[in-house]
Coordinates of C-alpha atoms in Angstrom, one line a residue:
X17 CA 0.0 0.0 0.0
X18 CA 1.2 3.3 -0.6
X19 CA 1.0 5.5 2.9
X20 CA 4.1 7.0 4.2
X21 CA 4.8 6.1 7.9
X22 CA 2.6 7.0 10.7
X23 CA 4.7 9.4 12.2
X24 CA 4.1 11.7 9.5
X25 CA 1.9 14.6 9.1
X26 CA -2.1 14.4 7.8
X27 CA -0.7 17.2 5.4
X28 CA 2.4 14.9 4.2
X29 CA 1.1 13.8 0.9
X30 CA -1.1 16.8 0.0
X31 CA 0.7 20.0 1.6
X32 CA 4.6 18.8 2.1
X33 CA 5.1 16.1 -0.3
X34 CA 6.6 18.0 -3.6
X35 CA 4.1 18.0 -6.4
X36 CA 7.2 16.5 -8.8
X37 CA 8.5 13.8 -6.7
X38 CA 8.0 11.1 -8.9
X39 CA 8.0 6.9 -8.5
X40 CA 11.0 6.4 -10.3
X41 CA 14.2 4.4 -10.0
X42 CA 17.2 6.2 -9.3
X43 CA 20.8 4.9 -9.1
X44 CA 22.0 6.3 -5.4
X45 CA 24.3 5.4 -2.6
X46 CA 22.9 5.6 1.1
X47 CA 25.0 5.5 4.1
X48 CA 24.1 2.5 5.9
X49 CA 24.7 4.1 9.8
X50 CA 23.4 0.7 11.5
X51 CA 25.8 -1.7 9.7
X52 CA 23.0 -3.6 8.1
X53 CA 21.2 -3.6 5.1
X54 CA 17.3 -3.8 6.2
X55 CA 14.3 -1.6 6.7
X56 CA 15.4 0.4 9.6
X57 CA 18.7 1.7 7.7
X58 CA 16.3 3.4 5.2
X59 CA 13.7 5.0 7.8
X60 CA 13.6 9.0 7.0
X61 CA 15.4 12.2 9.1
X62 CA 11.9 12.6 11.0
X63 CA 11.8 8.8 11.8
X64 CA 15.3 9.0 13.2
X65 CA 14.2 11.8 15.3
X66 CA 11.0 10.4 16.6
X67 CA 12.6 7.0 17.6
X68 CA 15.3 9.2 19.5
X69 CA 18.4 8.0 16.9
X70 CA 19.1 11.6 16.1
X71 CA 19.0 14.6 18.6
X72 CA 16.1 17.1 16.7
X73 CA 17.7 19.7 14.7
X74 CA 17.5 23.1 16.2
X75 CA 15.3 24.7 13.3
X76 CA 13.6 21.5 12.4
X77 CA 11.0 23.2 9.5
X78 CA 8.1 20.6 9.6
X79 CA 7.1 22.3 6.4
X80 CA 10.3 21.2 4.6
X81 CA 9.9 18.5 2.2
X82 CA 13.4 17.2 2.9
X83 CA 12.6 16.5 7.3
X84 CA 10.3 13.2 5.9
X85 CA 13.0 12.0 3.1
X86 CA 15.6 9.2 3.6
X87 CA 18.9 10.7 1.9
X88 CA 21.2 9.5 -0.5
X89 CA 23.2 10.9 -3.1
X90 CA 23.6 10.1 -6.9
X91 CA 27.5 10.7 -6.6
X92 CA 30.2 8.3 -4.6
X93 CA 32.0 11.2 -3.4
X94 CA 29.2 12.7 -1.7
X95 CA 28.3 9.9 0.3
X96 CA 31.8 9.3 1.0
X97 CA 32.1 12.6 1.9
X98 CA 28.6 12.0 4.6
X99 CA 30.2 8.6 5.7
X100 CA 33.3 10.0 7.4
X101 CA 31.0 12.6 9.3
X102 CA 28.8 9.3 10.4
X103 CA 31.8 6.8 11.2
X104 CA 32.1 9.6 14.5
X105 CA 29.6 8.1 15.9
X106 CA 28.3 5.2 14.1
X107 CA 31.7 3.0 13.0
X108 CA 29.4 -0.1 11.7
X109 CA 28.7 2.1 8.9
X110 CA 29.2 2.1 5.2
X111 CA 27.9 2.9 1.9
X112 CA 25.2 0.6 -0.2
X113 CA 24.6 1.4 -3.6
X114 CA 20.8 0.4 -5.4
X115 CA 18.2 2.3 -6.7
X116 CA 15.1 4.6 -5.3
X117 CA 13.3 1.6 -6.4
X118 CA 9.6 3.5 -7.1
X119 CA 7.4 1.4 -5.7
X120 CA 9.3 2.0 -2.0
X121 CA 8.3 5.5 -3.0
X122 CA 8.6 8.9 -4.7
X123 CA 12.0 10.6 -4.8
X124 CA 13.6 14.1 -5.9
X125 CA 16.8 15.6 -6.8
X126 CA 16.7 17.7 -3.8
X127 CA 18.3 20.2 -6.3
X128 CA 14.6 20.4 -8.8
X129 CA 13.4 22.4 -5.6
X130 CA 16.0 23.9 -3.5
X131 CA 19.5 25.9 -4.2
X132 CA 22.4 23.4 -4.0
X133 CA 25.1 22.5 -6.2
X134 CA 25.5 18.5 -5.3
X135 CA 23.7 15.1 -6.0
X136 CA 21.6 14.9 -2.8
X137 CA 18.3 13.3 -3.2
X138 CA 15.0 13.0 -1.0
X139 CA 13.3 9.5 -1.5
X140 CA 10.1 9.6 1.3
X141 CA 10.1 5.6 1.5
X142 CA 6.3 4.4 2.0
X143 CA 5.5 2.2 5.4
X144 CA 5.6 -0.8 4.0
X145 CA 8.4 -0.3 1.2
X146 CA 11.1 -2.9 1.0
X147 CA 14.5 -0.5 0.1
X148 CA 16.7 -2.8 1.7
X149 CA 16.2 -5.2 -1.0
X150 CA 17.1 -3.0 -3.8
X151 CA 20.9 -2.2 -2.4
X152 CA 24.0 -3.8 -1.3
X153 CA 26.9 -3.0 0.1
X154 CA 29.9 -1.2 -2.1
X155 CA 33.1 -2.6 -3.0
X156 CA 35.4 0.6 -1.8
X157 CA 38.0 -0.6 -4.2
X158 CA 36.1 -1.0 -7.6
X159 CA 34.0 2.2 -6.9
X160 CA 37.0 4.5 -6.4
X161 CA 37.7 3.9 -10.1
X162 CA 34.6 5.3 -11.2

């Protein structure tokens, strides 16, 4: 079925939700922070907060698009680049690469709707999407030559 977690606003799908996030499969690499590929290393910023994972961000804008959205980025370097942050306090983790496989949910190149310059994109995964099984872990060695 295709509702987005409980946590989530009423308003998610008709007020927050971008009108052009779109069901679509995108190559990506997510930092897996838990050390495991399952369900729980794709749950979104606001799922991380709610469980008490994450401490809430100081200006946490329930409005923004981007607080419901599990990240990941299109480039290597760029989750590389998020990985080293993570390792402080998560050293299990690692990067998977897959795809925002559509029917786990709509995505967006964060870039179609805000000002940045990188690869960063939102994919708000529905309740009962499988992500997991559409990634695996990278091979450090053979992605570095790409």
């Amino acid at each position: 079925m295709k509702e987005f977690p409980d946590c989530f606003p009423e308003n998610f799908k008709t007020e927050i939700l971008p009108e052009n996030a779109r069901e679509d499969n995108k190559e990506v690499y997510r930092v897996i922070k838990n050390g495991i590929i399952n369900r729980e290393s794709f749950i979104s910023t606001y799922e991380e907060i709610q469980r008490g994972l994450i401490p809430p961000k100081k200006r946490l804008n329930l409005k923004a698009p981007g607080t419901y959205s599990t990240s990941c980025n299109m480039q290597y370097s760029e989750a590389q680049y998020a990985l080293d942050i993570f390792m402080r306090h998560h050293p299990r983790a690692f990067i998977a690469k897959g795809v925002t496989e559509g029917s786990c949910g709509p995505s967006q190149i964060t870039s179609e709707r805000e000002e940045r310059h990188d690869t960063h994109v939102d994919w708000w995964v529905y309740k009962c999407g499988t992500p997991h099984l559409h990634f695996k872990e990278v091979d450090k060695d053979e992605e570095k030559l790409f």
